[in-house]
PDB file of C-alpha atoms in Angstrom:
ATOM      1  CA  MET A  10     -91.541  78.106 -51.016  1.00  0.00           C
ATOM      2  CA  SER A  11     -93.985  79.237 -48.327  1.00  0.00           C
ATOM      3  CA  ASP A  12     -95.895  82.501 -48.358  1.00  0.00           C
ATOM      4  CA  LYS A  13     -93.919  83.697 -45.339  1.00  0.00           C
ATOM      5  CA  ILE A  14     -91.737  86.732 -46.036  1.00  0.00           C
ATOM      6  CA  PRO A  15     -88.188  86.032 -44.778  1.00  0.00           C
ATOM      7  CA  LYS A  16     -86.775  88.461 -42.232  1.00  0.00           C
ATOM      8  CA  LEU A  17     -83.208  89.803 -42.079  1.00  0.00           C
ATOM      9  CA  LEU A  18     -81.501  91.949 -39.464  1.00  0.00           C
ATOM     10  CA  VAL A  19     -78.346  93.704 -40.679  1.00  0.00           C
ATOM     11  CA  CYS A  20     -76.474  94.520 -37.485  1.00  0.00           C
ATOM     12  CA  CYS A  21     -74.242  97.582 -37.143  1.00  0.00           C
ATOM     13  CA  GLU A  22     -75.097  98.906 -40.605  1.00  0.00           C
ATOM     14  CA  GLU A  23     -75.800 102.579 -41.232  1.00  0.00           C
ATOM     15  CA  SER A  24     -75.158 102.564 -45.000  1.00  0.00           C
ATOM     16  CA  GLN A  25     -78.149 100.231 -45.576  1.00  0.00           C
ATOM     17  CA  ARG A  26     -76.461  98.712 -48.621  1.00  0.00           C
ATOM     18  CA  VAL A  27     -77.108  95.127 -47.541  1.00  0.00           C
ATOM     19  CA  CYS A  28     -80.579  95.986 -46.265  1.00  0.00           C
ATOM     20  CA  ILE A  29     -81.540  97.627 -49.567  1.00  0.00           C
ATOM     21  CA  ALA A  30     -80.161  94.714 -51.629  1.00  0.00           C
ATOM     22  CA  PHE A  31     -82.272  92.195 -49.705  1.00  0.00           C
ATOM     23  CA  ARG A  32     -85.356  94.431 -49.829  1.00  0.00           C
ATOM     24  CA  ALA A  33     -84.998  94.325 -53.631  1.00  0.00           C
ATOM     25  CA  LYS A  34     -85.255  90.531 -53.383  1.00  0.00           C
ATOM     26  CA  GLY A  35     -88.480  90.644 -51.416  1.00  0.00           C
ATOM     27  CA  TRP A  36     -87.079  90.253 -47.893  1.00  0.00           C
ATOM     28  CA  GLU A  37     -88.341  92.140 -44.854  1.00  0.00           C
ATOM     29  CA  ALA A  38     -84.898  93.498 -44.052  1.00  0.00           C
ATOM     30  CA  TYR A  39     -83.880  96.045 -41.433  1.00  0.00           C
ATOM     31  CA  SER A  40     -80.602  97.819 -40.746  1.00  0.00           C
ATOM     32  CA  CYS A  41     -79.716  98.544 -37.114  1.00  0.00           C
ATOM     33  CA  ASP A  42     -77.067 100.888 -35.770  1.00  0.00           C
ATOM     34  CA  ILE A  43     -76.676 103.482 -33.037  1.00  0.00           C
ATOM     35  CA  GLU A  44     -75.906 105.950 -35.860  1.00  0.00           C
ATOM     36  CA  PRO A  45     -78.503 107.500 -38.199  1.00  0.00           C
ATOM     37  CA  CYS A  46     -78.819 105.728 -41.537  1.00  0.00           C
ATOM     38  CA  SER A  47     -77.235 107.184 -44.664  1.00  0.00           C
ATOM     39  CA  GLY A  48     -79.012 104.897 -47.130  1.00  0.00           C
ATOM     40  CA  GLY A  49     -82.132 107.019 -47.457  1.00  0.00           C
ATOM     41  CA  HIS A  50     -84.628 104.591 -45.908  1.00  0.00           C
ATOM     42  CA  PRO A  51     -85.408 105.539 -42.297  1.00  0.00           C
ATOM     43  CA  GLU A  52     -88.502 103.315 -42.539  1.00  0.00           C
ATOM     44  CA  TRP A  53     -86.135 100.312 -42.630  1.00  0.00           C
ATOM     45  CA  HIS A  54     -83.643 101.549 -40.028  1.00  0.00           C
ATOM     46  CA  ILE A  55     -83.588 100.810 -36.303  1.00  0.00           C
ATOM     47  CA  GLN A  56     -81.455 103.327 -34.400  1.00  0.00           C
ATOM     48  CA  GLN A  57     -80.624 101.633 -31.103  1.00  0.00           C
ATOM     49  CA  ASP A  58     -78.411  99.021 -29.453  1.00  0.00           C
ATOM     50  CA  VAL A  59     -78.748  95.916 -31.612  1.00  0.00           C
ATOM     51  CA  LEU A  60     -78.062  93.207 -29.021  1.00  0.00           C
ATOM     52  CA  PRO A  61     -81.609  93.093 -27.576  1.00  0.00           C
ATOM     53  CA  LEU A  62     -82.881  92.233 -31.086  1.00  0.00           C
ATOM     54  CA  ILE A  63     -80.506  89.555 -32.397  1.00  0.00           C
ATOM     55  CA  ASN A  64     -82.273  86.534 -30.895  1.00  0.00           C
ATOM     56  CA  GLY A  65     -85.654  87.440 -32.365  1.00  0.00           C
ATOM     57  CA  ASP A  66     -88.943  87.422 -30.437  1.00  0.00           C
ATOM     58  CA  CYS A  67     -88.715  91.195 -30.255  1.00  0.00           C
ATOM     59  CA  THR A  68     -90.624  94.394 -30.851  1.00  0.00           C
ATOM     60  CA  PHE A  69     -88.895  97.529 -32.160  1.00  0.00           C
ATOM     61  CA  LYS A  70     -89.547 100.860 -33.842  1.00  0.00           C
ATOM     62  CA  THR A  71     -87.957 102.032 -37.043  1.00  0.00           C
ATOM     63  CA  VAL A  72     -86.812 105.650 -37.344  1.00  0.00           C
ATOM     64  CA  ASP A  73     -90.126 106.652 -38.932  1.00  0.00           C
ATOM     65  CA  GLY A  74     -91.854 105.733 -35.660  1.00  0.00           C
ATOM     66  CA  VAL A  75     -93.595 102.569 -36.905  1.00  0.00           C
ATOM     67  CA  GLU A  76     -93.580  99.587 -34.533  1.00  0.00           C
ATOM     68  CA  HIS A  77     -92.678  96.131 -35.839  1.00  0.00           C
ATOM     69  CA  ARG A  78     -92.745  92.641 -34.342  1.00  0.00           C
ATOM     70  CA  VAL A  79     -90.603  89.568 -35.051  1.00  0.00           C
ATOM     71  CA  ASP A  80     -91.964  86.298 -33.700  1.00  0.00           C
ATOM     72  CA  GLY A  81     -89.345  83.579 -33.351  1.00  0.00           C
ATOM     73  CA  GLN A  82     -85.870  83.790 -34.862  1.00  0.00           C
ATOM     74  CA  TRP A  83     -84.729  86.041 -37.653  1.00  0.00           C
ATOM     75  CA  ASP A  84     -84.251  84.027 -40.839  1.00  0.00           C
ATOM     76  CA  LEU A  85     -80.796  85.547 -41.316  1.00  0.00           C
ATOM     77  CA  LEU A  86     -78.407  87.803 -39.399  1.00  0.00           C
ATOM     78  CA  ILE A  87     -75.673  89.691 -41.257  1.00  0.00           C
ATOM     79  CA  CYS A  88     -73.428  91.439 -38.748  1.00  0.00           C
ATOM     80  CA  HIS A  89     -70.729  94.095 -39.062  1.00  0.00           C
ATOM     81  CA  PRO A  90     -69.375  94.608 -35.524  1.00  0.00           C
ATOM     82  CA  PRO A  91     -66.787  97.401 -35.094  1.00  0.00           C
ATOM     83  CA  CYS A  92     -63.262  96.282 -35.934  1.00  0.00           C
ATOM     84  CA  THR A  93     -61.158  99.144 -34.511  1.00  0.00           C
ATOM     85  CA  TYR A  94     -59.646  97.110 -31.686  1.00  0.00           C
ATOM     86  CA  LEU A  95     -59.795  93.630 -33.244  1.00  0.00           C
ATOM     87  CA  SER A  96     -58.228  94.062 -36.660  1.00  0.00           C
ATOM     88  CA  ASN A  97     -54.720  92.986 -37.487  1.00  0.00           C
ATOM     89  CA  ALA A  98     -54.104  96.436 -38.958  1.00  0.00           C
ATOM     90  CA  GLY A  99     -54.507  98.008 -35.512  1.00  0.00           C
ATOM     91  CA  ALA A 100     -52.366  95.469 -33.701  1.00  0.00           C
ATOM     92  CA  ARG A 101     -49.345  97.791 -33.691  1.00  0.00           C
ATOM     93  CA  HIS A 102     -51.187 100.029 -31.230  1.00  0.00           C
ATOM     94  CA  LEU A 103     -51.264  97.194 -28.695  1.00  0.00           C
ATOM     95  CA  TRP A 104     -47.674  97.814 -27.721  1.00  0.00           C
ATOM     96  CA  LYS A 105     -45.874 100.780 -26.224  1.00  0.00           C
ATOM     97  CA  GLY A 106     -42.306  99.811 -26.915  1.00  0.00           C
ATOM     98  CA  HIS A 107     -42.094  96.317 -25.430  1.00  0.00           C
ATOM     99  CA  ARG A 108     -44.983  96.825 -23.012  1.00  0.00           C
ATOM    100  CA  LEU A 109     -48.561  95.785 -23.666  1.00  0.00           C
ATOM    101  CA  ASN A 110     -51.006  98.684 -23.904  1.00  0.00           C
ATOM    102  CA  GLU A 111     -53.338  97.397 -21.203  1.00  0.00           C
ATOM    103  CA  GLU A 112     -56.092  99.912 -21.937  1.00  0.00           C
ATOM    104  CA  ARG A 113     -56.242  99.038 -25.632  1.00  0.00           C
ATOM    105  CA  TYR A 114     -56.038  95.317 -24.885  1.00  0.00           C
ATOM    106  CA  ALA A 115     -59.029  95.618 -22.544  1.00  0.00           C
ATOM    107  CA  LYS A 116     -61.011  97.419 -25.243  1.00  0.00           C
ATOM    108  CA  GLY A 117     -60.099  94.633 -27.641  1.00  0.00           C
ATOM    109  CA  LEU A 118     -61.478  92.044 -25.233  1.00  0.00           C
ATOM    110  CA  GLU A 119     -64.714  94.030 -24.991  1.00  0.00           C
ATOM    111  CA  ALA A 120     -64.886  94.146 -28.794  1.00  0.00           C
ATOM    112  CA  LYS A 121     -64.326  90.375 -28.957  1.00  0.00           C
ATOM    113  CA  ALA A 122     -67.177  89.775 -26.503  1.00  0.00           C
ATOM    114  CA  PHE A 123     -69.443  91.959 -28.665  1.00  0.00           C
ATOM    115  CA  PHE A 124     -68.331  90.061 -31.793  1.00  0.00           C
ATOM    116  CA  MET A 125     -69.097  86.699 -30.164  1.00  0.00           C
ATOM    117  CA  GLU A 126     -72.618  87.822 -29.209  1.00  0.00           C
ATOM    118  CA  PHE A 127     -73.434  87.816 -32.925  1.00  0.00           C
ATOM    119  CA  LEU A 128     -71.694  84.558 -33.752  1.00  0.00           C
ATOM    120  CA  ASN A 129     -73.493  82.821 -30.869  1.00  0.00           C
ATOM    121  CA  ALA A 130     -76.915  84.391 -31.455  1.00  0.00           C
ATOM    122  CA  ASP A 131     -80.056  82.272 -31.488  1.00  0.00           C
ATOM    123  CA  CYS A 132     -80.411  82.187 -35.262  1.00  0.00           C
ATOM    124  CA  GLU A 133     -79.946  79.328 -37.700  1.00  0.00           C
ATOM    125  CA  HIS A 134     -78.224  81.395 -40.400  1.00  0.00           C
ATOM    126  CA  ILE A 135     -75.524  83.870 -39.329  1.00  0.00           C
ATOM    127  CA  VAL A 136     -72.887  85.905 -41.153  1.00  0.00           C
ATOM    128  CA  VAL A 137     -70.327  88.011 -39.264  1.00  0.00           C
ATOM    129  CA  GLU A 138     -67.998  90.273 -41.244  1.00  0.00           C
ATOM    130  CA  ASN A 139     -64.687  91.825 -40.136  1.00  0.00           C
ATOM    131  CA  PRO A 140     -61.178  92.504 -41.459  1.00  0.00           C
ATOM    132  CA  ILE A 141     -58.367  90.045 -40.751  1.00  0.00           C
ATOM    133  CA  PRO A 142     -58.322  89.845 -36.946  1.00  0.00           C
ATOM    134  CA  SER A 143     -55.326  90.162 -34.668  1.00  0.00           C
ATOM    135  CA  LYS A 144     -54.162  86.761 -33.412  1.00  0.00           C
ATOM    136  CA  VAL A 145     -53.886  88.230 -29.927  1.00  0.00           C
ATOM    137  CA  TYR A 146     -57.639  88.000 -29.414  1.00  0.00           C
ATOM    138  CA  GLU A 147     -57.975  84.399 -30.642  1.00  0.00           C
ATOM    139  CA  LEU A 148     -61.190  84.793 -32.585  1.00  0.00           C
ATOM    140  CA  PRO A 149     -62.596  81.605 -34.136  1.00  0.00           C
ATOM    141  CA  PRO A 150     -61.226  80.857 -37.619  1.00  0.00           C
ATOM    142  CA  TYR A 151     -63.058  82.706 -40.362  1.00  0.00           C
ATOM    143  CA  THR A 152     -64.782  80.716 -43.103  1.00  0.00           C
ATOM    144  CA  GLN A 153     -63.931  82.795 -46.141  1.00  0.00           C
ATOM    145  CA  ALA A 154     -62.011  85.912 -47.236  1.00  0.00           C
ATOM    146  CA  ILE A 155     -63.488  88.064 -50.012  1.00  0.00           C
ATOM    147  CA  GLN A 156     -62.425  91.080 -52.072  1.00  0.00           C
ATOM    148  CA  PRO A 157     -64.568  93.885 -53.588  1.00  0.00           C
ATOM    149  CA  PHE A 158     -63.070  93.349 -57.054  1.00  0.00           C
ATOM    150  CA  ASP A 159     -64.494  89.795 -57.136  1.00  0.00           C
ATOM    151  CA  PHE A 160     -68.142  90.884 -56.987  1.00  0.00           C
ATOM    152  CA  TYR A 161     -69.329  92.999 -59.917  1.00  0.00           C
ATOM    153  CA  GLY A 162     -65.952  94.672 -59.603  1.00  0.00           C
ATOM    154  CA  LYS A 163     -66.042  96.973 -62.633  1.00  0.00           C
ATOM    155  CA  ASP A 164     -67.649  99.687 -60.497  1.00  0.00           C
ATOM    156  CA  HIS A 165     -65.195  99.237 -57.611  1.00  0.00           C
ATOM    157  CA  PRO A 166     -61.974  97.532 -58.781  1.00  0.00           C
ATOM    158  CA  TYR A 167     -60.361  97.739 -55.346  1.00  0.00           C
ATOM    159  CA  SER A 168     -58.751  95.345 -52.917  1.00  0.00           C
ATOM    160  CA  LYS A 169     -59.926  95.342 -49.296  1.00  0.00           C
ATOM    161  CA  LYS A 170     -59.664  91.869 -47.834  1.00  0.00           C
ATOM    162  CA  THR A 171     -62.663  91.084 -45.679  1.00  0.00           C
ATOM    163  CA  CYS A 172     -63.330  87.934 -43.654  1.00  0.00           C
ATOM    164  CA  LEU A 173     -66.671  86.193 -43.247  1.00  0.00           C
ATOM    165  CA  TRP A 174     -67.624  83.888 -40.396  1.00  0.00           C
ATOM    166  CA  LEU A 175     -70.502  81.769 -41.736  1.00  0.00           C
ATOM    167  CA  LYS A 176     -72.961  79.551 -39.816  1.00  0.00           C
ATOM    168  CA  ASN A 177     -75.258  77.462 -42.039  1.00  0.00           C
ATOM    169  CA  VAL A 178     -74.632  79.895 -44.892  1.00  0.00           C
ATOM    170  CA  PRO A 179     -72.769  78.930 -48.104  1.00  0.00           C
ATOM    171  CA  LYS A 180     -69.606  80.705 -49.169  1.00  0.00           C
ATOM    172  CA  LEU A 181     -70.046  83.581 -51.592  1.00  0.00           C
ATOM    173  CA  GLU A 182     -69.019  82.797 -55.163  1.00  0.00           C
ATOM    174  CA  ALA A 183     -67.280  85.449 -57.256  1.00  0.00           C
ATOM    175  CA  VAL A 184     -69.419  87.225 -59.874  1.00  0.00           C
ATOM    176  CA  GLU A 185     -67.915  89.256 -62.726  1.00  0.00           C
ATOM    177  CA  PRO A 186     -64.514  89.704 -61.066  1.00  0.00           C
ATOM    178  CA  VAL A 187     -61.956  92.194 -62.381  1.00  0.00           C
ATOM    179  CA  LYS A 188     -58.280  92.857 -61.846  1.00  0.00           C
ATOM    180  CA  PRO A 189     -57.776  95.174 -58.833  1.00  0.00           C
ATOM    181  CA  ALA A 190     -56.593  98.699 -59.621  1.00  0.00           C
ATOM    182  CA  ALA A 191     -55.810  99.943 -56.102  1.00  0.00           C
ATOM    183  CA  THR A 192     -56.200  99.262 -52.401  1.00  0.00           C
ATOM    184  CA  TRP A 193     -59.272 100.867 -50.854  1.00  0.00           C
ATOM    185  CA  CYS A 194     -58.573 103.417 -48.109  1.00  0.00           C
ATOM    186  CA  PRO A 195     -55.255 101.980 -46.884  1.00  0.00           C
ATOM    187  CA  SER A 196     -53.370 103.348 -43.931  1.00  0.00           C
ATOM    188  CA  GLY A 197     -50.766 106.043 -44.475  1.00  0.00           C
ATOM    189  CA  SER A 198     -48.010 103.605 -43.608  1.00  0.00           C
ATOM    190  CA  TYR A 199     -49.192 101.336 -46.430  1.00  0.00           C
ATOM    191  CA  SER A 200     -48.649 103.978 -49.110  1.00  0.00           C
ATOM    192  CA  HIS A 201     -45.166 104.787 -47.828  1.00  0.00           C
ATOM    193  CA  ARG A 202     -44.168 101.131 -48.174  1.00  0.00           C
ATOM    194  CA  HIS A 203     -45.429 100.659 -51.727  1.00  0.00           C
ATOM    195  CA  GLY A 204     -44.530 102.012 -55.129  1.00  0.00           C
ATOM    196  CA  GLU A 205     -46.711 104.405 -57.100  1.00  0.00           C
ATOM    197  CA  GLN A 206     -48.420 101.623 -59.058  1.00  0.00           C
ATOM    198  CA  HIS A 207     -49.617 100.045 -55.799  1.00  0.00           C
ATOM    199  CA  ARG A 208     -50.740 103.211 -54.033  1.00  0.00           C
ATOM    200  CA  GLY A 209     -54.179 103.043 -52.522  1.00  0.00           C
ATOM    201  CA  MET A 210     -57.445 104.796 -53.276  1.00  0.00           C
ATOM    202  CA  PHE A 211     -57.886 107.379 -50.518  1.00  0.00           C
ATOM    203  CA  THR A 212     -61.117 109.092 -49.508  1.00  0.00           C
ATOM    204  CA  THR A 213     -62.212 111.602 -46.912  1.00  0.00           C
ATOM    205  CA  ASP A 214     -63.470 110.061 -43.657  1.00  0.00           C
ATOM    206  CA  ARG A 215     -61.355 106.947 -44.192  1.00  0.00           C
ATOM    207  CA  ALA A 216     -62.674 104.931 -41.244  1.00  0.00           C
ATOM    208  CA  LYS A 217     -66.324 105.422 -42.160  1.00  0.00           C
ATOM    209  CA  ASN A 218     -65.738 104.613 -45.824  1.00  0.00           C
ATOM    210  CA  ARG A 219     -63.788 101.454 -44.961  1.00  0.00           C
ATOM    211  CA  ALA A 220     -66.729 100.258 -42.858  1.00  0.00           C
ATOM    212  CA  LYS A 221     -69.275 100.456 -45.687  1.00  0.00           C
ATOM    213  CA  THR A 222     -70.129  97.296 -47.615  1.00  0.00           C
ATOM    214  CA  PHE A 223     -69.372  97.573 -51.332  1.00  0.00           C
ATOM    215  CA  PRO A 224     -72.522  97.523 -53.500  1.00  0.00           C
ATOM    216  CA  GLY A 225     -71.310  94.519 -55.497  1.00  0.00           C
ATOM    217  CA  ILE A 226     -70.789  92.463 -52.345  1.00  0.00           C
ATOM    218  CA  ALA A 227     -74.220  93.457 -50.999  1.00  0.00           C
ATOM    219  CA  ARG A 228     -75.783  92.495 -54.338  1.00  0.00           C
ATOM    220  CA  ALA A 229     -74.035  89.111 -54.345  1.00  0.00           C
ATOM    221  CA  MET A 230     -75.160  88.431 -50.773  1.00  0.00           C
ATOM    222  CA  ALA A 231     -78.785  89.135 -51.668  1.00  0.00           C
ATOM    223  CA  GLU A 232     -78.658  87.137 -54.892  1.00  0.00           C
ATOM    224  CA  GLN A 233     -76.847  84.094 -53.505  1.00  0.00           C
ATOM    225  CA  TRP A 234     -78.190  83.911 -49.953  1.00  0.00           C
ATOM    226  CA  GLY A 235     -81.546  85.572 -50.447  1.00  0.00           C
ATOM    227  CA  GLY A 236     -82.891  82.813 -52.668  1.00  0.00           C
ATOM    228  CA  ASP A 237     -81.738  79.688 -50.848  1.00  0.00           C
ATOM    229  CA  ILE A 238     -82.342  80.894 -47.299  1.00  0.00           C
ATOM    230  CA  GLY A 239     -85.507  82.715 -48.299  1.00  0.00           C
ATOM    231  CA  GLU A 240     -86.976  79.483 -49.659  1.00  0.00           C
ATOM    232  CA  GLU A 241     -86.414  77.837 -46.262  1.00  0.00           C
ATOM    233  CA  ALA A 242     -88.359  80.547 -44.409  1.00  0.00           C
TER     234      ALA A 242
END
């Protein structure tokens, strides 16, 4: 392994859970989002549009005002583009009766273009995360689907199927999985369709909580990808 410190950009992350997990493994990791960070480390957070940064060779300031420079590519991109218009769960809003909701469809196409910017970035190792996508937008096939309960699940025994698009990154392997106890932040229509034993775990600010990476998944990412990819840096 070289003396070079590997560099990670976590795109569209305000929780900083992935950023913090990789920092614990010795990476120079940064979270980037247009929202303020909630992870408690403004010195690792970039609050701006992320697209100008994803191909590397960039200069940026973290929220604490310190300027940083990345020469060449990032060693790894982990990306969480917004899923509001792309997810299969929101597909029902695409139709008004039997007519296509043209405005929502157009927003979905914009979201797809944003998604593809990450997948096609100039970086050797790329991970893009999103829920199951609507077939309408014809996203590339995802590589792997994961669940929170499969990664150190005793602290969060919930189901919330998440898809990963991986480029030159190995699939995540389950670590200390548990049996799921509930669905995490499901829609209201979900709970009406299921019996009491299958009711979901609801929280305030559902959309924001659904967007956060579970700590066990962030830990597994850092442990499994941080070592192998870090050694290549």
